[in-house]
Coordinates of C-alpha atoms in Angstrom, one line a residue:
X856 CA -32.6 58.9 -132.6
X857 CA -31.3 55.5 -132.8
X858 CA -32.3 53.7 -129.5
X859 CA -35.0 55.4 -129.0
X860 CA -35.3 58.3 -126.0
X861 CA -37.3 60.5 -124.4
X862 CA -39.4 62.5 -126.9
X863 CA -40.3 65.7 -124.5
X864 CA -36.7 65.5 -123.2
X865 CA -36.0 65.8 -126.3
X866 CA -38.1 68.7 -127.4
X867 CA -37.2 70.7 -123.8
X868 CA -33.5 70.7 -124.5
X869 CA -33.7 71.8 -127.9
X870 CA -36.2 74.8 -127.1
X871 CA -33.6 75.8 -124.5
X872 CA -32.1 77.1 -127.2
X873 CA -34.7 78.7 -128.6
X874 CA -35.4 82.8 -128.6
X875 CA -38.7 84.1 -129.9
X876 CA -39.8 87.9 -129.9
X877 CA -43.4 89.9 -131.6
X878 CA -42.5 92.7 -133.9
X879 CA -44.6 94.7 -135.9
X880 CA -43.3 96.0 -139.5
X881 CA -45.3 98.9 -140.8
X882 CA -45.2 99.4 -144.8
X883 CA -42.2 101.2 -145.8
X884 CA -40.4 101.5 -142.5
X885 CA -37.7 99.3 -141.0
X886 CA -38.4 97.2 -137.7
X887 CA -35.3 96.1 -135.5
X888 CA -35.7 93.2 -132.9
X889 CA -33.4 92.3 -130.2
X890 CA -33.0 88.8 -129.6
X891 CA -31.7 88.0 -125.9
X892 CA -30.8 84.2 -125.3
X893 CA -30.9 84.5 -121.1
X894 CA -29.6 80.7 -118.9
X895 CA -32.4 80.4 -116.8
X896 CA -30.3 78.0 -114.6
X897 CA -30.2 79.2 -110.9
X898 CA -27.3 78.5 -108.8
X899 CA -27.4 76.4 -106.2
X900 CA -31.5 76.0 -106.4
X901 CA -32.7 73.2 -107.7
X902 CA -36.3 74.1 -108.3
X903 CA -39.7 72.6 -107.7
X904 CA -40.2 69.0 -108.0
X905 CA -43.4 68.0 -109.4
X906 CA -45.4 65.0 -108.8
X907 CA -49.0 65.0 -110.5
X908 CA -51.9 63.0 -111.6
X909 CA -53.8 63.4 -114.9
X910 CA -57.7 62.2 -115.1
X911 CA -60.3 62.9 -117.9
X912 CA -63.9 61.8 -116.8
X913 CA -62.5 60.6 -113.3
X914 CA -60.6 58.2 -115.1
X915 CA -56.6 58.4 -115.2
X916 CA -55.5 59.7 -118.7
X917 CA -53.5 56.2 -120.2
X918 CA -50.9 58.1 -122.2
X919 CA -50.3 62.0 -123.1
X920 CA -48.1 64.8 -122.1
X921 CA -48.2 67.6 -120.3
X922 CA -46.8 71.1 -120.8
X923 CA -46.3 74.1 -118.2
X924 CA -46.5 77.8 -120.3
X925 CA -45.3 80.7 -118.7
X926 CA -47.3 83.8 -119.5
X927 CA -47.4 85.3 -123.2
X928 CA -45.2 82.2 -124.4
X929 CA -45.7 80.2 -127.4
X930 CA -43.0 77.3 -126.5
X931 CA -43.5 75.4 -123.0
X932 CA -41.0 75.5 -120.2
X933 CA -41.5 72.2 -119.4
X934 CA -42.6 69.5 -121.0
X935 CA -43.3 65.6 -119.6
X936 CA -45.1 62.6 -120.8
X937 CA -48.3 61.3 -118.7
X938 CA -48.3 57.2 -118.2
X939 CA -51.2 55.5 -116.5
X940 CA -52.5 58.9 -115.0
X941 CA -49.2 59.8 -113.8
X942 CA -46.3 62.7 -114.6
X943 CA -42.9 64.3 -113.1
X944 CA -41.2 66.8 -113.3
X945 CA -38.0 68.2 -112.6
X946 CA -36.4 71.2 -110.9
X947 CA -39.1 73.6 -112.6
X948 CA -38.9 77.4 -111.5
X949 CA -41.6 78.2 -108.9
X950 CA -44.4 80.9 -110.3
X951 CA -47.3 80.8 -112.4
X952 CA -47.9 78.8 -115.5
X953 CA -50.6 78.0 -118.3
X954 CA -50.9 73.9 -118.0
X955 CA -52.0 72.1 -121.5
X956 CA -52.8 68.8 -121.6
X957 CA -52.4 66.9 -125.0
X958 CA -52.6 63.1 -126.1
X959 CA -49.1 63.6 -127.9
X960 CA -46.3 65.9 -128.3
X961 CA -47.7 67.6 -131.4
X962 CA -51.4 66.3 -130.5
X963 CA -54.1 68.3 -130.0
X964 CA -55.5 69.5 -126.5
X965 CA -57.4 67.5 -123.9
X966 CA -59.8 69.6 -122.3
X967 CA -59.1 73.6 -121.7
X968 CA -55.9 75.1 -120.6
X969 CA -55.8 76.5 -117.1
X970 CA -53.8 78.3 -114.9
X971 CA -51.7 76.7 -111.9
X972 CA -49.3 78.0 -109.3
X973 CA -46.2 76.0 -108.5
X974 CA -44.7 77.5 -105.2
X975 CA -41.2 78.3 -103.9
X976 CA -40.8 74.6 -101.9
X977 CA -38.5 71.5 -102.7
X978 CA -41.9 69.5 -103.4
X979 CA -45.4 69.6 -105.0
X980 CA -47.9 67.7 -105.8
X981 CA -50.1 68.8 -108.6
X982 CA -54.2 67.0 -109.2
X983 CA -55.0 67.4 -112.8
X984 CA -58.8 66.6 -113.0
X985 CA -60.2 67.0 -116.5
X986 CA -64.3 67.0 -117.6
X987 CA -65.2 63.5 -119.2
X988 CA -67.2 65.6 -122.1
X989 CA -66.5 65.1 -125.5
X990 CA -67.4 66.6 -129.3
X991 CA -66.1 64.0 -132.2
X992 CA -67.2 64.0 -135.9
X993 CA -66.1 63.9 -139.3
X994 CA -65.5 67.0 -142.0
X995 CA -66.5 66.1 -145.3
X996 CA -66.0 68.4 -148.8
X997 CA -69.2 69.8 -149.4
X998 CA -68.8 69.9 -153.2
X999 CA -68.1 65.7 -153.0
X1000 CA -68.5 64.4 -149.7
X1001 CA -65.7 62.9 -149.3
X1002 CA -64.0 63.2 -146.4
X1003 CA -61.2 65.9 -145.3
X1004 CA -57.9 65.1 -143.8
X1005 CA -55.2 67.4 -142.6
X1006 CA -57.9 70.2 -141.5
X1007 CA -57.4 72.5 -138.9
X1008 CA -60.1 72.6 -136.2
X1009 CA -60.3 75.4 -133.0
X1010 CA -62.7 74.9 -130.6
X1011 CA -64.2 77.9 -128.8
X1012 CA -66.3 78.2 -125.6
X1013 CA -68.7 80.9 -124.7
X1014 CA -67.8 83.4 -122.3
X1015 CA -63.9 82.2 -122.4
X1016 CA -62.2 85.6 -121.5
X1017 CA -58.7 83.7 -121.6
X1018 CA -58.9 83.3 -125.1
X1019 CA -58.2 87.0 -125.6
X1020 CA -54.8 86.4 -123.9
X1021 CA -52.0 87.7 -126.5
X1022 CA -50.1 84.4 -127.3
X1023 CA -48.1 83.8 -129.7
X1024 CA -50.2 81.2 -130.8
X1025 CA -48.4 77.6 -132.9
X1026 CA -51.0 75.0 -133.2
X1027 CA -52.4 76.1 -130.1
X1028 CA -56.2 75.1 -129.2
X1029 CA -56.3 73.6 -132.3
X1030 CA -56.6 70.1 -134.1
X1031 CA -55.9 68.3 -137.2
X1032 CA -58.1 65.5 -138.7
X1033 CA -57.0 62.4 -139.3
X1034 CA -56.7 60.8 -142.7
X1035 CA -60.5 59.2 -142.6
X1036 CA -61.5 63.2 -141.6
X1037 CA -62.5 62.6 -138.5
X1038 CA -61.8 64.7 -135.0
X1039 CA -62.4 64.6 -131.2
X1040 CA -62.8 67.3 -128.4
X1041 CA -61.8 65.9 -125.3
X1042 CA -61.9 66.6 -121.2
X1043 CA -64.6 69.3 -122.4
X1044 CA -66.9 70.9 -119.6
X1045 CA -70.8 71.8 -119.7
X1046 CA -71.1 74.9 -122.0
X1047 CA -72.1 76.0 -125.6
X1048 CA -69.3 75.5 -127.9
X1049 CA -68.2 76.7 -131.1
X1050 CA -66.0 75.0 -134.1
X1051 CA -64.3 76.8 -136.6
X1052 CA -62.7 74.2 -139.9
X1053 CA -60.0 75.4 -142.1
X1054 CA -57.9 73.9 -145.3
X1055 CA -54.5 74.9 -144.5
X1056 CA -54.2 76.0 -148.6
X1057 CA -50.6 75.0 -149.3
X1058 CA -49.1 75.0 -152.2
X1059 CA -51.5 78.1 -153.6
X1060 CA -54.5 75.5 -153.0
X1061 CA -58.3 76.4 -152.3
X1062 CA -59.2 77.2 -149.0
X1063 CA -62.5 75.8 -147.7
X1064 CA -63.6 76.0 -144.3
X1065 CA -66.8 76.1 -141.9
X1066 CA -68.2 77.5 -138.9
X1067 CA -70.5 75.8 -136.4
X1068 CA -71.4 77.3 -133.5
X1069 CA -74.0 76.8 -130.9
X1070 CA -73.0 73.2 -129.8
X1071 CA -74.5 72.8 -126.4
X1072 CA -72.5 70.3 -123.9
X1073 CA -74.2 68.9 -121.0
X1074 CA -71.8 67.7 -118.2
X1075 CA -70.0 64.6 -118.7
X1076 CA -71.9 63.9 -122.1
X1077 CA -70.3 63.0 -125.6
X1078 CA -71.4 64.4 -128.6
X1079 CA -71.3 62.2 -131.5
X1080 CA -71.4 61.4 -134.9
X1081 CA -70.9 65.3 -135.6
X1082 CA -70.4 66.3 -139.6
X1083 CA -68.9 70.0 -140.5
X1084 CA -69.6 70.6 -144.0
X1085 CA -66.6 72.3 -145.8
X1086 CA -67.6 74.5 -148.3
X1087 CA -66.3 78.0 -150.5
X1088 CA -66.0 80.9 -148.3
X1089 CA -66.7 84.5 -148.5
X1090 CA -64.6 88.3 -148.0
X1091 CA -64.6 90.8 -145.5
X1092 CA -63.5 94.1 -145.9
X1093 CA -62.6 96.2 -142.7
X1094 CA -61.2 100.0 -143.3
X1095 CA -60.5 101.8 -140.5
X1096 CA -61.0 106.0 -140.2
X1097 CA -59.4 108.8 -138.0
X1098 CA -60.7 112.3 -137.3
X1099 CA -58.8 112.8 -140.0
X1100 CA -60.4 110.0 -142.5
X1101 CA -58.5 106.8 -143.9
X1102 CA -56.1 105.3 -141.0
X1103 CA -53.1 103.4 -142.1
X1104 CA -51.1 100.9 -140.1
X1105 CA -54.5 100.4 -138.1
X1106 CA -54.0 96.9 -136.5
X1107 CA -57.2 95.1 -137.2
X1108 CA -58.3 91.5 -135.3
X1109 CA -61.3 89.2 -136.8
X1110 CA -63.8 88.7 -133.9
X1111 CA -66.6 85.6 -134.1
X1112 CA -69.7 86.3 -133.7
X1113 CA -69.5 86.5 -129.3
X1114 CA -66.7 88.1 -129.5
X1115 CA -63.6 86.1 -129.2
X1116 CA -60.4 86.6 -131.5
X1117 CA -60.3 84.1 -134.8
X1118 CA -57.0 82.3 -134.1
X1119 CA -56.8 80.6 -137.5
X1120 CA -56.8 84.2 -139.1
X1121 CA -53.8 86.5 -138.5
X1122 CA -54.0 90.0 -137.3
X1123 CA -53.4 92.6 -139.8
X1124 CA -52.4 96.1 -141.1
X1125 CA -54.7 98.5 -142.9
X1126 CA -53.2 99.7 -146.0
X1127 CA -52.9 103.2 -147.6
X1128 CA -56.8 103.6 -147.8
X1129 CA -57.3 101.7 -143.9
X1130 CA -58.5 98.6 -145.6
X1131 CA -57.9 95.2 -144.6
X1132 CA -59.3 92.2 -146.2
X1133 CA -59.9 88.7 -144.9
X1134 CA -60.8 85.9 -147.6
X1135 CA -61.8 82.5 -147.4
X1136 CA -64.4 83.1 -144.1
X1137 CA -66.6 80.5 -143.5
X1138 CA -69.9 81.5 -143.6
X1139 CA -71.1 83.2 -140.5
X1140 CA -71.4 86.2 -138.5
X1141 CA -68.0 88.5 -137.6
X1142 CA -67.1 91.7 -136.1
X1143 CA -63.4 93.5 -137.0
X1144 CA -61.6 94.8 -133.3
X1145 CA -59.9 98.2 -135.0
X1146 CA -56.7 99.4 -132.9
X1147 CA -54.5 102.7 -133.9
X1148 CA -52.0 104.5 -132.4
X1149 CA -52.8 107.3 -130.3
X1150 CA -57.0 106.5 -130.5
X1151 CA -59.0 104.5 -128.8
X1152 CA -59.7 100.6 -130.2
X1153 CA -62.8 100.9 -131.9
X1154 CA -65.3 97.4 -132.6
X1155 CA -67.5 96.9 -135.8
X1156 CA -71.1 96.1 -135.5
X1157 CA -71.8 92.1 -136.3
X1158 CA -71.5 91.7 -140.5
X1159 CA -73.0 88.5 -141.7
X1160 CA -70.5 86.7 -144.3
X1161 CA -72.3 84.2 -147.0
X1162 CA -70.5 82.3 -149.1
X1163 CA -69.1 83.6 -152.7
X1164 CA -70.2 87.1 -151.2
X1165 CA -68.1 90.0 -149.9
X1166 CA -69.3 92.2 -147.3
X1167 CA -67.8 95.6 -146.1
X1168 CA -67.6 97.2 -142.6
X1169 CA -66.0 100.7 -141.4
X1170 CA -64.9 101.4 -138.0
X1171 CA -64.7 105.0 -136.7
X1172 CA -61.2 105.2 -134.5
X1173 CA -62.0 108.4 -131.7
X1174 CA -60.0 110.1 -128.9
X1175 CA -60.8 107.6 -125.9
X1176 CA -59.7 108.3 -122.1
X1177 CA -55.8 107.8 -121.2
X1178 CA -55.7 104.9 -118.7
X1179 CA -53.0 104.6 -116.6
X1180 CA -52.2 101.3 -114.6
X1181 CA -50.9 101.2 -110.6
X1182 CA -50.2 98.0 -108.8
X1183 CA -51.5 97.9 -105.1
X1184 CA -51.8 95.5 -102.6
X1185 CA -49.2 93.2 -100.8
X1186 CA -46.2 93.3 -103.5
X1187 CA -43.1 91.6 -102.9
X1188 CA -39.8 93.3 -102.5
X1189 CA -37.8 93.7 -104.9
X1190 CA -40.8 94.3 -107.3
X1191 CA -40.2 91.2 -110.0
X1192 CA -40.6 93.3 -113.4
X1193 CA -40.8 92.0 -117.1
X1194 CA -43.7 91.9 -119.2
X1195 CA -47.5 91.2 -118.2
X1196 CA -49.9 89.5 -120.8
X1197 CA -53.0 91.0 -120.4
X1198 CA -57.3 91.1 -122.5
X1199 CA -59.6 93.4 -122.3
X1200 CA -63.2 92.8 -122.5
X1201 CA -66.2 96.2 -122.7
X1202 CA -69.5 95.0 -120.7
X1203 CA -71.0 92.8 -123.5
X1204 CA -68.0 90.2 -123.5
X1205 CA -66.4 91.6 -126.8
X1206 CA -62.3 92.1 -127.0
X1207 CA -61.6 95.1 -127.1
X1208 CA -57.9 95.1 -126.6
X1209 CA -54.9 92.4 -125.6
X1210 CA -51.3 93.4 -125.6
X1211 CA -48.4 93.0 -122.9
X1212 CA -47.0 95.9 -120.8
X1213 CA -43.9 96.4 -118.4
X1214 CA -43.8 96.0 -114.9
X1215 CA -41.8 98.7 -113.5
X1216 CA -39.1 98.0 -110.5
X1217 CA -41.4 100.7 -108.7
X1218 CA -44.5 99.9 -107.8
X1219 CA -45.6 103.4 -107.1
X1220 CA -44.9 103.9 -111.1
X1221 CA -48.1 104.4 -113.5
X1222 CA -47.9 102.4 -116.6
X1223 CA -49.3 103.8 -119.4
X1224 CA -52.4 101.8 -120.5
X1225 CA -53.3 103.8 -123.9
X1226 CA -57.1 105.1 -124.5
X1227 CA -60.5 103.7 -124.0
X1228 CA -63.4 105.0 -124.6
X1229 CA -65.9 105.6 -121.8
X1230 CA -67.6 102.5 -120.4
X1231 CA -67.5 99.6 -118.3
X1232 CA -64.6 96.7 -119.2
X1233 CA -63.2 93.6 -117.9
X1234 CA -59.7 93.2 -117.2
X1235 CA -57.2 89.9 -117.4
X1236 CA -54.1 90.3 -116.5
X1237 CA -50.8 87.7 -115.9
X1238 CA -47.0 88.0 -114.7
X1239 CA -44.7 84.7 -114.5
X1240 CA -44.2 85.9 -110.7
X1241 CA -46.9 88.1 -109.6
X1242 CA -49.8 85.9 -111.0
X1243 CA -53.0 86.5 -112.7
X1244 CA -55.1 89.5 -111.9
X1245 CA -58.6 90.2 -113.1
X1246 CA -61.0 93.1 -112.3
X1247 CA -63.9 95.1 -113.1
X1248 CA -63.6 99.0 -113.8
X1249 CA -65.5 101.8 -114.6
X1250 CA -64.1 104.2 -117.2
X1251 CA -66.4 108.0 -116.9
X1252 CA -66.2 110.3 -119.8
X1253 CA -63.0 112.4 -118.7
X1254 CA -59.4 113.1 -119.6
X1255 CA -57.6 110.4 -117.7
X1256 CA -58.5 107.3 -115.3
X1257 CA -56.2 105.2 -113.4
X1258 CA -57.0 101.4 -112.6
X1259 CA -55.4 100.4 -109.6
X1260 CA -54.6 96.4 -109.6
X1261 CA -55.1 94.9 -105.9
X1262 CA -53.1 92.0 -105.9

């Protein structure tokens, strides 16, 4: 705008005005979704005012911004820029967020997302304290070597459960070279890391991409001079089967090789025969999470994809246990409801299902949960009001189970 103004301003008052809602449209049947603008304004509350600090490598972040998610949202609630280490903001509703911290508005992220509470007072003051690791490198065309710009980069840490979280996901986690090809990783932690690289393809281009995993971080330590190869990729084939042989309108998720969802490939529905088929994977290892109605998800063993090859898999849907859900503990009253974003994880850190359910009025209501097949699974679970909740539980071989959530 002419004069200038304030860019996340900006961008908050226009996604006040913004709806968004997940549908899923099976072949040859209709899908309707309701779109429900609702004023979040409060009356006579003037909401939390925030006063925080930003610091990467105990060092105050110079400039950035600063965004507060609620649960299972793709588009902030608030948004703020960071100067010299330092944010506001303004009359924000108390309860639970995601925080994302970013060197620009449509930047990528600075260090991992976590989750904060910002509590029912007039007040807060909120201590942002980021790792000082860091991964930077170039991607160069394998074919040529010259360098790529405008490719999408996700970054992916071992043992992560968040990342199973069912968001509807616009840029998030991600990163775009610059026009030299190079990248950075910031505010990064000790761990082993993973990097997945992929041409965007407009315009009916060729896709490339790359897949590097096993980066190992030490604590406070930058990794440099980094090159990710792009090169042709290869297919996967997933069908899914019933008792009753092919399954259609299966919804299959790519999984890496620990794992974790692919966020740069989009879930899909088997077709007539319970195929699906992902093209242009980097080379690497992958497993196919297999979810149909009425059966219990089912995970493919790990499939090694080379490049210029196409490999198949088959995953065999069964009748799992019904789980049912109960909350427990000290609940406030009224009960808030709405929806909670939860992941699920079986005892080898593999995704085995992420979704959202309703929180009934009554707390002494069961929520249907679906099937699972016998074992031993992880459980993350988040409500803008009630919080996050994660538990073990054991699933035996019977008809039913119920997982009570202490909270």
């Amino acid at each position: 705008p002419k004069g200038g103004g304030d860019i996340g301003a900006m961008i908050q008052r226009a996604q006040r005005l913004v709806v968004s809602e997940r549908c899923v449209v099976k072949e040859g049947e209709t899908a309707q979704v309701e779109l429900v603008w609702e004023d979040e304004a409060r009356a006579g509350d003037t909401g939390v005012d925030v006063s925080g600090r930003v610091s990467v490598g105990g060092k105050p972040l110079e400039s950035g911004m600063v965004s507060l998610f609620k649960p299972g949202q793709a588009l902030p609630a608030q948004l703020v820029k960071v100067r010299d280490g330092a944010f506001r903001i303004a009359s924000a509703d108390p309860g639970h967020y995601r925080l994302q911290v970013q060197r620009a508005a449509m930047g990528g992220l600075i260090g991992s997302p976590r989750q904060i509470e910002l509590p029912d007072v007039h007040e807060h003051k909120l201590i942002v304290d980021l790792p000082g690791g860091a991964i930077r490198g170039i991607v160069t065309i394998k074919e040529t070597g010259e360098p790529a710009a405008s490719v999408v980069l996700s970054l992916r840490k071992a043992r992560d459960y968040s990342a199973g979280m069912d968001i509807v996901e616009i840029g998030e986690g991600t990163h775009l070279t610059d026009s030299k090809g190079r990248f950075a990783f910031e505010g990064l932690g000790a761990g082993t890391y993973s990097i997945l690289a992929k041409e965007l393809g407009f315009a009916g281009g060729k896709q490339r991409g790359a897949n590097l995993s096993g980066l190992s971080l030490a604590e406070g330590v930058e990794m440099t001079g980094l090159e990710i190869l792009l090169g042709g990729g290869g297919q996967l084939s997933v069908q899914a089967l019933g008792p009753g042989g092919a399954k259609r309108n299966a919804l299959v998720t790519l999984l890496d090789d620990q794992g974790k969802p692919m966020v740069l490939f989009p879930r899909s529905l088997t077709d007539e025969e319970g195929r699906v088929r992902f093209e242009g994977l980097p080379q690497g290892a992958y497993r196919a999470l297999v979810e149909g109605p009425g059966l219990a998800p089912g995970v493919s063993s790990r499939v090694e994809v080379q490049e210029g090859q196409q490999q198949e898999v088959r995953v065999q849907l069964l009748k799992g246990v019904a789980v049912s859900l109960l909350w427990s503990g000290e609940l406030p009253s009224p009960m808030p409801t709405g929806w909670a974003f939860y992941s699920v994880w079986d005892d080898k850190g593999v995704l085995v299902r992420r979704g959202r359910i309703p929180v009934p009025a009554d707390p002494a209501k069961k929520v249907s949960f679906g099937q699972l097949l016998p074992g031993k699974y992880r459980l993350f679970l988040q409500h803008a009001s009630l919080g996050a909740y994660q538990g073990e539980h054991d699933l035996p071989n019977q008809t039913q189970a119920v997982w009570k959530l202490q909270l």
